[in-house]
Tab-separated table of N, CA and C in Angstrom:
chain	number	residue	atom	x	y	z
Z	1	UNK	N	2.847	57.090	7.837
Z	1	UNK	CA	3.736	57.168	6.673
Z	1	UNK	C	3.651	58.563	6.130
Z	2	UNK	N	4.789	59.228	5.887
Z	2	UNK	CA	4.908	60.600	5.588
Z	2	UNK	C	4.788	60.921	4.024
Z	3	UNK	N	5.447	60.068	3.329
Z	3	UNK	CA	5.495	60.402	1.813
Z	3	UNK	C	4.981	59.127	1.025
Z	4	UNK	N	4.564	59.502	-0.258
Z	4	UNK	CA	3.937	58.380	-1.118
Z	4	UNK	C	4.972	57.325	-1.252
Z	5	UNK	N	6.242	57.586	-1.459
Z	5	UNK	CA	7.176	56.569	-1.771
Z	5	UNK	C	7.424	55.661	-0.589
Z	6	UNK	N	7.044	55.904	0.602
Z	6	UNK	CA	7.134	55.015	1.699
Z	6	UNK	C	6.139	53.796	1.648
Z	7	UNK	N	5.210	53.837	0.561
Z	7	UNK	CA	4.394	52.677	0.405
Z	7	UNK	C	5.262	51.340	0.175
Z	8	UNK	N	6.366	51.496	-0.449
Z	8	UNK	CA	7.187	50.271	-0.813
Z	8	UNK	C	7.638	49.605	0.384
Z	9	UNK	N	7.631	50.236	1.597
Z	9	UNK	CA	7.922	49.523	2.794
Z	9	UNK	C	6.820	48.582	3.179
Z	10	UNK	N	5.634	48.600	2.553
Z	10	UNK	CA	4.666	47.594	2.834
Z	10	UNK	C	4.700	46.315	1.895
Z	11	UNK	N	5.706	46.398	0.992
Z	11	UNK	CA	5.867	45.300	0.098
Z	11	UNK	C	6.650	44.189	0.987
Z	12	UNK	N	6.653	42.922	0.418
Z	12	UNK	CA	7.275	41.765	1.010
Z	12	UNK	C	8.796	42.219	1.332
Z	13	UNK	N	9.458	42.759	0.333
Z	13	UNK	CA	10.859	43.143	0.432
Z	13	UNK	C	11.067	44.233	1.628
Z	14	UNK	N	10.119	45.280	1.603
Z	14	UNK	CA	10.248	46.376	2.519
Z	14	UNK	C	10.007	45.856	3.945
Z	15	UNK	N	8.850	44.999	4.026
Z	15	UNK	CA	8.628	44.423	5.436
Z	15	UNK	C	9.856	43.604	5.956
Z	16	UNK	N	10.536	42.721	5.042
Z	16	UNK	CA	11.727	42.016	5.443
Z	16	UNK	C	12.739	42.938	5.840
Z	17	UNK	N	13.044	43.958	5.117
Z	17	UNK	CA	14.166	44.924	5.425
Z	17	UNK	C	13.813	45.596	6.771
Z	18	UNK	N	12.640	46.066	6.996
Z	18	UNK	CA	12.225	46.625	8.272
Z	18	UNK	C	12.566	45.702	9.453
Z	19	UNK	N	12.277	44.437	9.311
Z	19	UNK	CA	12.393	43.579	10.351
Z	19	UNK	C	13.829	43.276	10.679
Z	20	UNK	N	14.696	43.165	9.680
Z	20	UNK	CA	16.162	43.014	9.811
Z	20	UNK	C	16.719	44.227	10.562
Z	21	UNK	N	16.289	45.484	10.068
Z	21	UNK	CA	16.687	46.666	10.646
Z	21	UNK	C	16.355	47.025	12.182
Z	22	UNK	N	15.059	46.434	12.546
Z	22	UNK	CA	14.652	46.513	13.869
Z	22	UNK	C	15.429	45.639	14.834
Z	23	UNK	N	15.734	44.427	14.200
Z	23	UNK	CA	16.509	43.511	14.944
Z	23	UNK	C	17.910	43.949	15.273
Z	24	UNK	N	18.452	44.705	14.204
Z	24	UNK	CA	19.796	45.411	14.377
Z	24	UNK	C	19.798	46.419	15.388
Z	25	UNK	N	18.787	47.266	15.522
Z	25	UNK	CA	18.687	48.223	16.307
Z	25	UNK	C	18.509	47.703	17.758
Z	26	UNK	N	17.623	46.693	17.956
Z	26	UNK	CA	17.509	46.007	19.221
Z	26	UNK	C	18.777	45.325	19.823
Z	27	UNK	N	19.554	44.865	18.859
Z	27	UNK	CA	20.790	44.118	19.276
Z	27	UNK	C	21.971	45.171	19.386
Z	28	UNK	N	21.796	46.460	19.165
Z	28	UNK	CA	22.738	47.582	19.332
Z	28	UNK	C	23.661	47.442	18.102
Z	29	UNK	N	23.439	46.942	17.008
Z	29	UNK	CA	24.394	46.839	15.877
Z	29	UNK	C	24.382	48.208	15.127
Z	30	UNK	N	23.243	48.843	15.051
Z	30	UNK	CA	23.000	50.115	14.422
Z	30	UNK	C	22.182	51.065	15.338
Z	31	UNK	N	22.237	52.353	15.064
Z	31	UNK	CA	21.386	53.226	16.030
Z	31	UNK	C	20.191	53.550	15.105
Z	32	UNK	N	19.330	54.330	15.880
Z	32	UNK	CA	17.963	54.701	15.175
Z	32	UNK	C	18.213	55.648	13.987
Z	33	UNK	N	19.195	56.390	13.993
Z	33	UNK	CA	19.407	57.291	12.935
Z	33	UNK	C	19.868	56.547	11.669
Z	34	UNK	N	20.808	55.484	11.747
Z	34	UNK	CA	21.142	54.668	10.650
Z	34	UNK	C	19.940	53.952	10.083
Z	35	UNK	N	19.175	53.434	11.094
Z	35	UNK	CA	17.894	52.756	10.696
Z	35	UNK	C	16.924	53.577	9.716
Z	36	UNK	N	16.682	54.852	10.133
Z	36	UNK	CA	15.934	55.800	9.386
Z	36	UNK	C	16.604	56.133	8.071
Z	37	UNK	N	17.906	56.218	8.048
Z	37	UNK	CA	18.595	56.641	6.705
Z	37	UNK	C	18.466	55.354	5.730
Z	38	UNK	N	18.561	54.156	6.200
Z	38	UNK	CA	18.406	53.099	5.408
Z	38	UNK	C	17.063	52.831	4.876
Z	39	UNK	N	16.121	53.228	5.599
Z	39	UNK	CA	14.758	53.097	5.124
Z	39	UNK	C	14.484	54.047	4.058
Z	40	UNK	N	15.011	55.267	4.337
Z	40	UNK	CA	14.826	56.477	3.364
Z	40	UNK	C	15.532	56.115	1.989
Z	41	UNK	N	16.779	55.461	2.097
Z	41	UNK	CA	17.486	54.998	0.975
Z	41	UNK	C	16.661	53.953	0.159
Z	42	UNK	N	16.076	53.073	1.024
Z	42	UNK	CA	15.224	51.956	0.298
Z	42	UNK	C	14.176	52.611	-0.382
Z	43	UNK	N	13.371	53.585	0.193
Z	43	UNK	CA	12.318	54.316	-0.490
Z	43	UNK	C	12.729	55.027	-1.822
Z	44	UNK	N	13.854	55.583	-1.679
Z	44	UNK	CA	14.324	56.368	-2.979
Z	44	UNK	C	14.753	55.262	-4.061
Z	45	UNK	N	15.485	54.314	-3.613
Z	45	UNK	CA	15.948	53.301	-4.690
Z	45	UNK	C	14.823	52.594	-5.324
Z	46	UNK	N	13.803	52.300	-4.543
Z	46	UNK	CA	12.598	51.596	-5.121
Z	46	UNK	C	11.847	52.512	-6.103
Z	47	UNK	N	11.677	53.679	-5.734
Z	47	UNK	CA	10.920	54.683	-6.630
Z	47	UNK	C	11.761	54.899	-7.868
Z	48	UNK	N	13.084	55.082	-7.777
Z	48	UNK	CA	13.925	55.162	-9.000
Z	48	UNK	C	13.886	53.998	-9.878
Z	49	UNK	N	14.079	52.666	-9.201
Z	49	UNK	CA	14.026	51.458	-9.942
Z	49	UNK	C	12.687	51.361	-10.739
Z	50	UNK	N	11.591	51.580	-10.113
Z	50	UNK	CA	10.288	51.437	-10.799
Z	50	UNK	C	10.119	52.541	-11.790
Z	51	UNK	N	10.642	53.684	-11.651
Z	51	UNK	CA	10.497	54.714	-12.695
Z	51	UNK	C	11.337	54.441	-13.939
Z	52	UNK	N	12.599	53.839	-13.650
Z	52	UNK	CA	13.508	53.678	-14.691
Z	52	UNK	C	13.239	52.284	-15.385
Z	53	UNK	N	12.802	51.312	-14.695
Z	53	UNK	CA	12.701	49.929	-15.209
Z	53	UNK	C	11.337	49.245	-15.253
Z	54	UNK	N	10.370	50.067	-14.750
Z	54	UNK	CA	8.969	49.570	-14.592
Z	54	UNK	C	8.159	49.733	-15.930
Z	55	UNK	N	8.685	49.311	-17.094
Z	55	UNK	CA	7.905	49.560	-18.119
Z	55	UNK	C	7.164	48.262	-18.801
Z	56	UNK	N	7.272	47.224	-18.031
Z	56	UNK	CA	6.621	46.009	-18.413
Z	56	UNK	C	5.133	46.113	-18.290
Z	57	UNK	N	4.475	45.751	-19.270
Z	57	UNK	CA	3.044	45.978	-19.282
Z	57	UNK	C	2.220	44.478	-19.146
Z	58	UNK	N	1.263	44.438	-18.368
Z	58	UNK	CA	0.573	43.201	-18.059
Z	58	UNK	C	-0.901	43.434	-17.868
Z	59	UNK	N	-1.660	42.537	-18.025
Z	59	UNK	CA	-3.207	42.642	-17.684
Z	59	UNK	C	-3.528	41.777	-16.622
Z	60	UNK	N	-4.448	42.168	-15.776
Z	60	UNK	CA	-4.857	41.327	-14.711
Z	60	UNK	C	-6.405	41.341	-14.720
Z	61	UNK	N	-6.984	40.218	-14.180
Z	61	UNK	CA	-8.378	40.105	-14.160
Z	61	UNK	C	-8.818	39.677	-12.742
Z	62	UNK	N	-9.694	40.329	-12.059
Z	62	UNK	CA	-10.093	39.990	-10.572
Z	62	UNK	C	-11.473	39.592	-10.776
Z	63	UNK	N	-11.835	38.544	-9.972
Z	63	UNK	CA	-13.316	38.064	-9.859
Z	63	UNK	C	-14.047	39.143	-9.111
Z	64	UNK	N	-13.365	39.675	-8.061
Z	64	UNK	CA	-14.209	40.614	-7.092
Z	64	UNK	C	-13.212	41.755	-6.695
Z	65	UNK	N	-13.868	42.942	-6.581
Z	65	UNK	CA	-13.194	44.088	-5.994
Z	65	UNK	C	-13.772	44.139	-4.476
Z	66	UNK	N	-12.787	43.816	-3.593
Z	66	UNK	CA	-13.260	43.669	-2.176
Z	66	UNK	C	-13.466	45.050	-1.553
Z	67	UNK	N	-12.464	45.864	-1.623
Z	67	UNK	CA	-12.520	47.225	-1.059
Z	67	UNK	C	-11.644	48.121	-1.916
Z	68	UNK	N	-11.974	49.428	-1.851
Z	68	UNK	CA	-11.180	50.498	-2.576
Z	68	UNK	C	-11.306	51.637	-1.644
Z	69	UNK	N	-10.021	52.393	-1.679
Z	69	UNK	CA	-9.910	53.730	-0.902
Z	69	UNK	C	-9.085	54.669	-1.580
Z	70	UNK	N	-9.465	55.885	-1.449
Z	70	UNK	CA	-8.626	56.965	-2.038
Z	70	UNK	C	-8.195	57.865	-0.834
Z	71	UNK	N	-7.014	58.042	-0.520
Z	71	UNK	CA	-6.543	58.974	0.500
Z	71	UNK	C	-5.326	59.526	0.230
Z	72	UNK	N	-5.320	60.899	0.205
Z	72	UNK	CA	-4.080	61.694	-0.222
Z	72	UNK	C	-3.560	61.361	-1.502
Z	73	UNK	N	-4.349	61.252	-2.452
Z	73	UNK	CA	-4.011	60.957	-3.974
Z	73	UNK	C	-3.420	59.473	-4.180
Z	74	UNK	N	-3.633	58.636	-3.053
Z	74	UNK	CA	-3.193	57.189	-3.282
Z	74	UNK	C	-4.385	56.271	-3.279
Z	75	UNK	N	-4.668	55.580	-4.254
Z	75	UNK	CA	-5.630	54.592	-4.427
Z	75	UNK	C	-5.153	53.354	-3.875
Z	76	UNK	N	-5.948	52.559	-2.973
Z	76	UNK	CA	-5.646	51.243	-2.528
Z	76	UNK	C	-6.832	50.333	-2.903
Z	77	UNK	N	-6.666	49.304	-3.691
Z	77	UNK	CA	-7.724	48.386	-4.139
Z	77	UNK	C	-7.312	46.959	-3.556
Z	78	UNK	N	-8.161	46.344	-3.086
Z	78	UNK	CA	-8.004	44.978	-2.654
Z	78	UNK	C	-8.933	44.096	-3.606
Z	79	UNK	N	-8.203	43.300	-4.332
Z	79	UNK	CA	-8.990	42.328	-5.293
Z	79	UNK	C	-8.890	40.910	-4.883
Z	80	UNK	N	-9.815	40.155	-5.339
Z	80	UNK	CA	-9.880	38.793	-4.976
Z	80	UNK	C	-9.911	37.873	-6.233
Z	81	UNK	N	-9.356	36.702	-6.119
Z	81	UNK	CA	-9.044	35.730	-7.198
Z	81	UNK	C	-8.623	36.434	-8.500
Z	82	UNK	N	-7.331	36.776	-8.531
Z	82	UNK	CA	-6.728	37.559	-9.534
Z	82	UNK	C	-5.859	36.675	-10.319
Z	83	UNK	N	-5.920	36.860	-11.748
Z	83	UNK	CA	-4.958	36.263	-12.586
Z	83	UNK	C	-4.348	37.273	-13.467
Z	84	UNK	N	-3.025	37.024	-13.923
Z	84	UNK	CA	-2.344	37.881	-14.717
Z	84	UNK	C	-2.077	37.302	-16.113
Z	85	UNK	N	-2.031	38.059	-17.128
Z	85	UNK	CA	-1.562	37.793	-18.374
Z	85	UNK	C	-0.790	38.816	-19.092
Z	86	UNK	N	0.046	38.479	-20.134
Z	86	UNK	CA	0.706	39.363	-21.038
Z	86	UNK	C	0.854	38.641	-22.355
Z	87	UNK	N	1.266	39.478	-23.341
Z	87	UNK	CA	1.345	38.972	-24.722
Z	87	UNK	C	2.406	37.830	-24.801
Z	88	UNK	N	3.424	37.937	-24.069
Z	88	UNK	CA	4.547	36.955	-24.211
Z	88	UNK	C	4.168	35.618	-23.303
Z	89	UNK	N	3.259	35.713	-22.433
Z	89	UNK	CA	2.783	34.450	-21.487
Z	89	UNK	C	3.796	34.285	-20.471
Z	90	UNK	N	4.696	35.303	-20.189
Z	90	UNK	CA	5.664	35.063	-19.060
Z	90	UNK	C	5.015	34.807	-17.768
Z	91	UNK	N	3.900	35.629	-17.524
Z	91	UNK	CA	3.241	35.498	-16.265
Z	91	UNK	C	2.521	34.176	-16.168
Z	92	UNK	N	2.266	33.467	-17.186
Z	92	UNK	CA	1.578	32.146	-17.000
Z	92	UNK	C	2.413	31.149	-16.193
Z	93	UNK	N	3.759	31.202	-16.450
Z	93	UNK	CA	4.577	30.281	-15.681
Z	93	UNK	C	5.200	30.806	-14.419
Z	94	UNK	N	5.157	32.031	-14.238
Z	94	UNK	CA	5.838	32.525	-13.134
Z	94	UNK	C	4.896	33.034	-11.976
Z	95	UNK	N	3.604	33.511	-12.361
Z	95	UNK	CA	2.800	34.049	-11.308
Z	95	UNK	C	1.404	33.253	-11.332
Z	96	UNK	N	1.248	32.437	-10.353
Z	96	UNK	CA	0.144	31.591	-10.294
Z	96	UNK	C	-1.092	32.641	-9.846
Z	97	UNK	N	-2.443	32.090	-10.086
Z	97	UNK	CA	-3.546	32.990	-9.715
Z	97	UNK	C	-3.358	33.096	-8.181
Z	98	UNK	N	-3.785	34.449	-7.874
Z	98	UNK	CA	-3.785	34.872	-6.375
Z	98	UNK	C	-5.121	34.924	-5.623
Z	99	UNK	N	-5.068	34.566	-4.511
Z	99	UNK	CA	-6.481	34.677	-3.776
Z	99	UNK	C	-6.752	36.098	-3.577
Z	100	UNK	N	-5.783	36.974	-3.139
Z	100	UNK	CA	-5.897	38.359	-2.890
Z	100	UNK	C	-4.712	39.248	-3.379
Z	101	UNK	N	-5.020	40.328	-3.840
Z	101	UNK	CA	-3.967	41.288	-4.324
Z	101	UNK	C	-4.334	42.755	-3.929
Z	102	UNK	N	-3.294	43.343	-3.282
Z	102	UNK	CA	-3.474	44.763	-2.934
Z	102	UNK	C	-2.722	45.568	-4.067
Z	103	UNK	N	-3.517	46.425	-4.609
Z	103	UNK	CA	-2.900	47.434	-5.690
Z	103	UNK	C	-2.875	48.778	-4.939
Z	104	UNK	N	-1.713	49.352	-5.108
Z	104	UNK	CA	-1.540	50.831	-4.565
Z	104	UNK	C	-1.131	51.476	-5.684
Z	105	UNK	N	-1.898	52.594	-6.157
Z	105	UNK	CA	-1.638	53.265	-7.296
Z	105	UNK	C	-1.608	54.748	-6.945
Z	106	UNK	N	-0.436	55.459	-7.428
Z	106	UNK	CA	-0.129	56.867	-7.136
Z	106	UNK	C	-0.131	57.510	-8.579
Z	107	UNK	N	-0.707	58.748	-8.576
Z	107	UNK	CA	-0.638	59.524	-9.736
Z	107	UNK	C	0.672	60.011	-9.944
Z	108	UNK	N	1.394	59.550	-11.239
Z	108	UNK	CA	2.791	59.927	-11.549
Z	108	UNK	C	2.838	61.069	-12.235
Z	109	UNK	N	1.750	61.952	-12.316
Z	109	UNK	CA	1.875	63.268	-13.000
Z	109	UNK	C	1.905	64.378	-12.148
Z	110	UNK	N	2.594	65.449	-12.437
Z	110	UNK	CA	2.505	66.599	-11.732
Z	110	UNK	C	1.178	67.341	-11.834
Z	111	UNK	N	0.507	67.687	-10.831
Z	111	UNK	CA	-0.901	68.231	-10.940
Z	111	UNK	C	-0.912	69.499	-11.721
Z	112	UNK	N	0.077	70.244	-11.851
Z	112	UNK	CA	-0.006	71.501	-12.497
Z	112	UNK	C	0.379	71.304	-13.950
Z	113	UNK	N	1.394	70.605	-14.283
Z	113	UNK	CA	1.908	70.527	-15.652
Z	113	UNK	C	1.514	69.288	-16.419
Z	114	UNK	N	1.030	68.281	-15.665
Z	114	UNK	CA	0.503	66.922	-16.250
Z	114	UNK	C	1.650	66.316	-16.988
Z	115	UNK	N	2.894	66.489	-16.340
Z	115	UNK	CA	4.049	65.719	-16.923
Z	115	UNK	C	4.433	64.830	-15.895
Z	116	UNK	N	5.242	63.812	-16.146
Z	116	UNK	CA	5.751	62.783	-15.235
Z	116	UNK	C	6.709	63.387	-14.312
Z	117	UNK	N	6.635	63.023	-13.000
Z	117	UNK	CA	7.530	63.642	-12.097
Z	117	UNK	C	8.756	62.696	-12.062
Z	118	UNK	N	9.826	63.242	-11.746
Z	118	UNK	CA	11.119	62.465	-11.514
Z	118	UNK	C	11.214	62.106	-10.154
Z	119	UNK	N	11.792	60.912	-9.864
Z	119	UNK	CA	11.967	60.442	-8.496
Z	119	UNK	C	12.895	61.416	-7.695
Z	120	UNK	N	12.765	61.547	-6.486
Z	120	UNK	CA	13.700	62.351	-5.699
Z	120	UNK	C	15.074	61.949	-5.937
Z	121	UNK	N	16.070	62.867	-5.947
Z	121	UNK	CA	17.379	62.530	-6.192
Z	121	UNK	C	17.763	62.231	-7.732
Z	122	UNK	N	16.757	62.258	-8.575
Z	122	UNK	CA	17.093	61.902	-9.925
Z	122	UNK	C	17.923	62.820	-10.650
Z	123	UNK	N	18.928	62.387	-11.300
Z	123	UNK	CA	19.858	63.226	-12.195
Z	123	UNK	C	19.793	62.940	-13.527
Z	124	UNK	N	19.820	63.925	-14.444
Z	124	UNK	CA	19.866	63.772	-15.916
Z	124	UNK	C	21.117	63.481	-16.455
């Protein structure tokens, strides 16, 4: 993967999209160029959506930190036996305890100015 926003391709939604696009390429419905453009659009839209709408705060508790890794300013944590909670208790009814959770964390600040970066293609 070339850019940090391509990590969204590893989500359930991103994996499903890649599978469908690969099937379309194999069936001759789209070419490789369209395949790449659609994945790039997915990366951009996911980054924008999380930047603009990702303000919901929650807490999680893990029984065990299985592994952790820092590579190219991206943290990856694998947690075991994870529960979520929030003040409104929304998570209690929608998200059951998880056996494993992969957390991918990227620094959202620009290294020189310590201000939040705007997603690519963001317009004021």
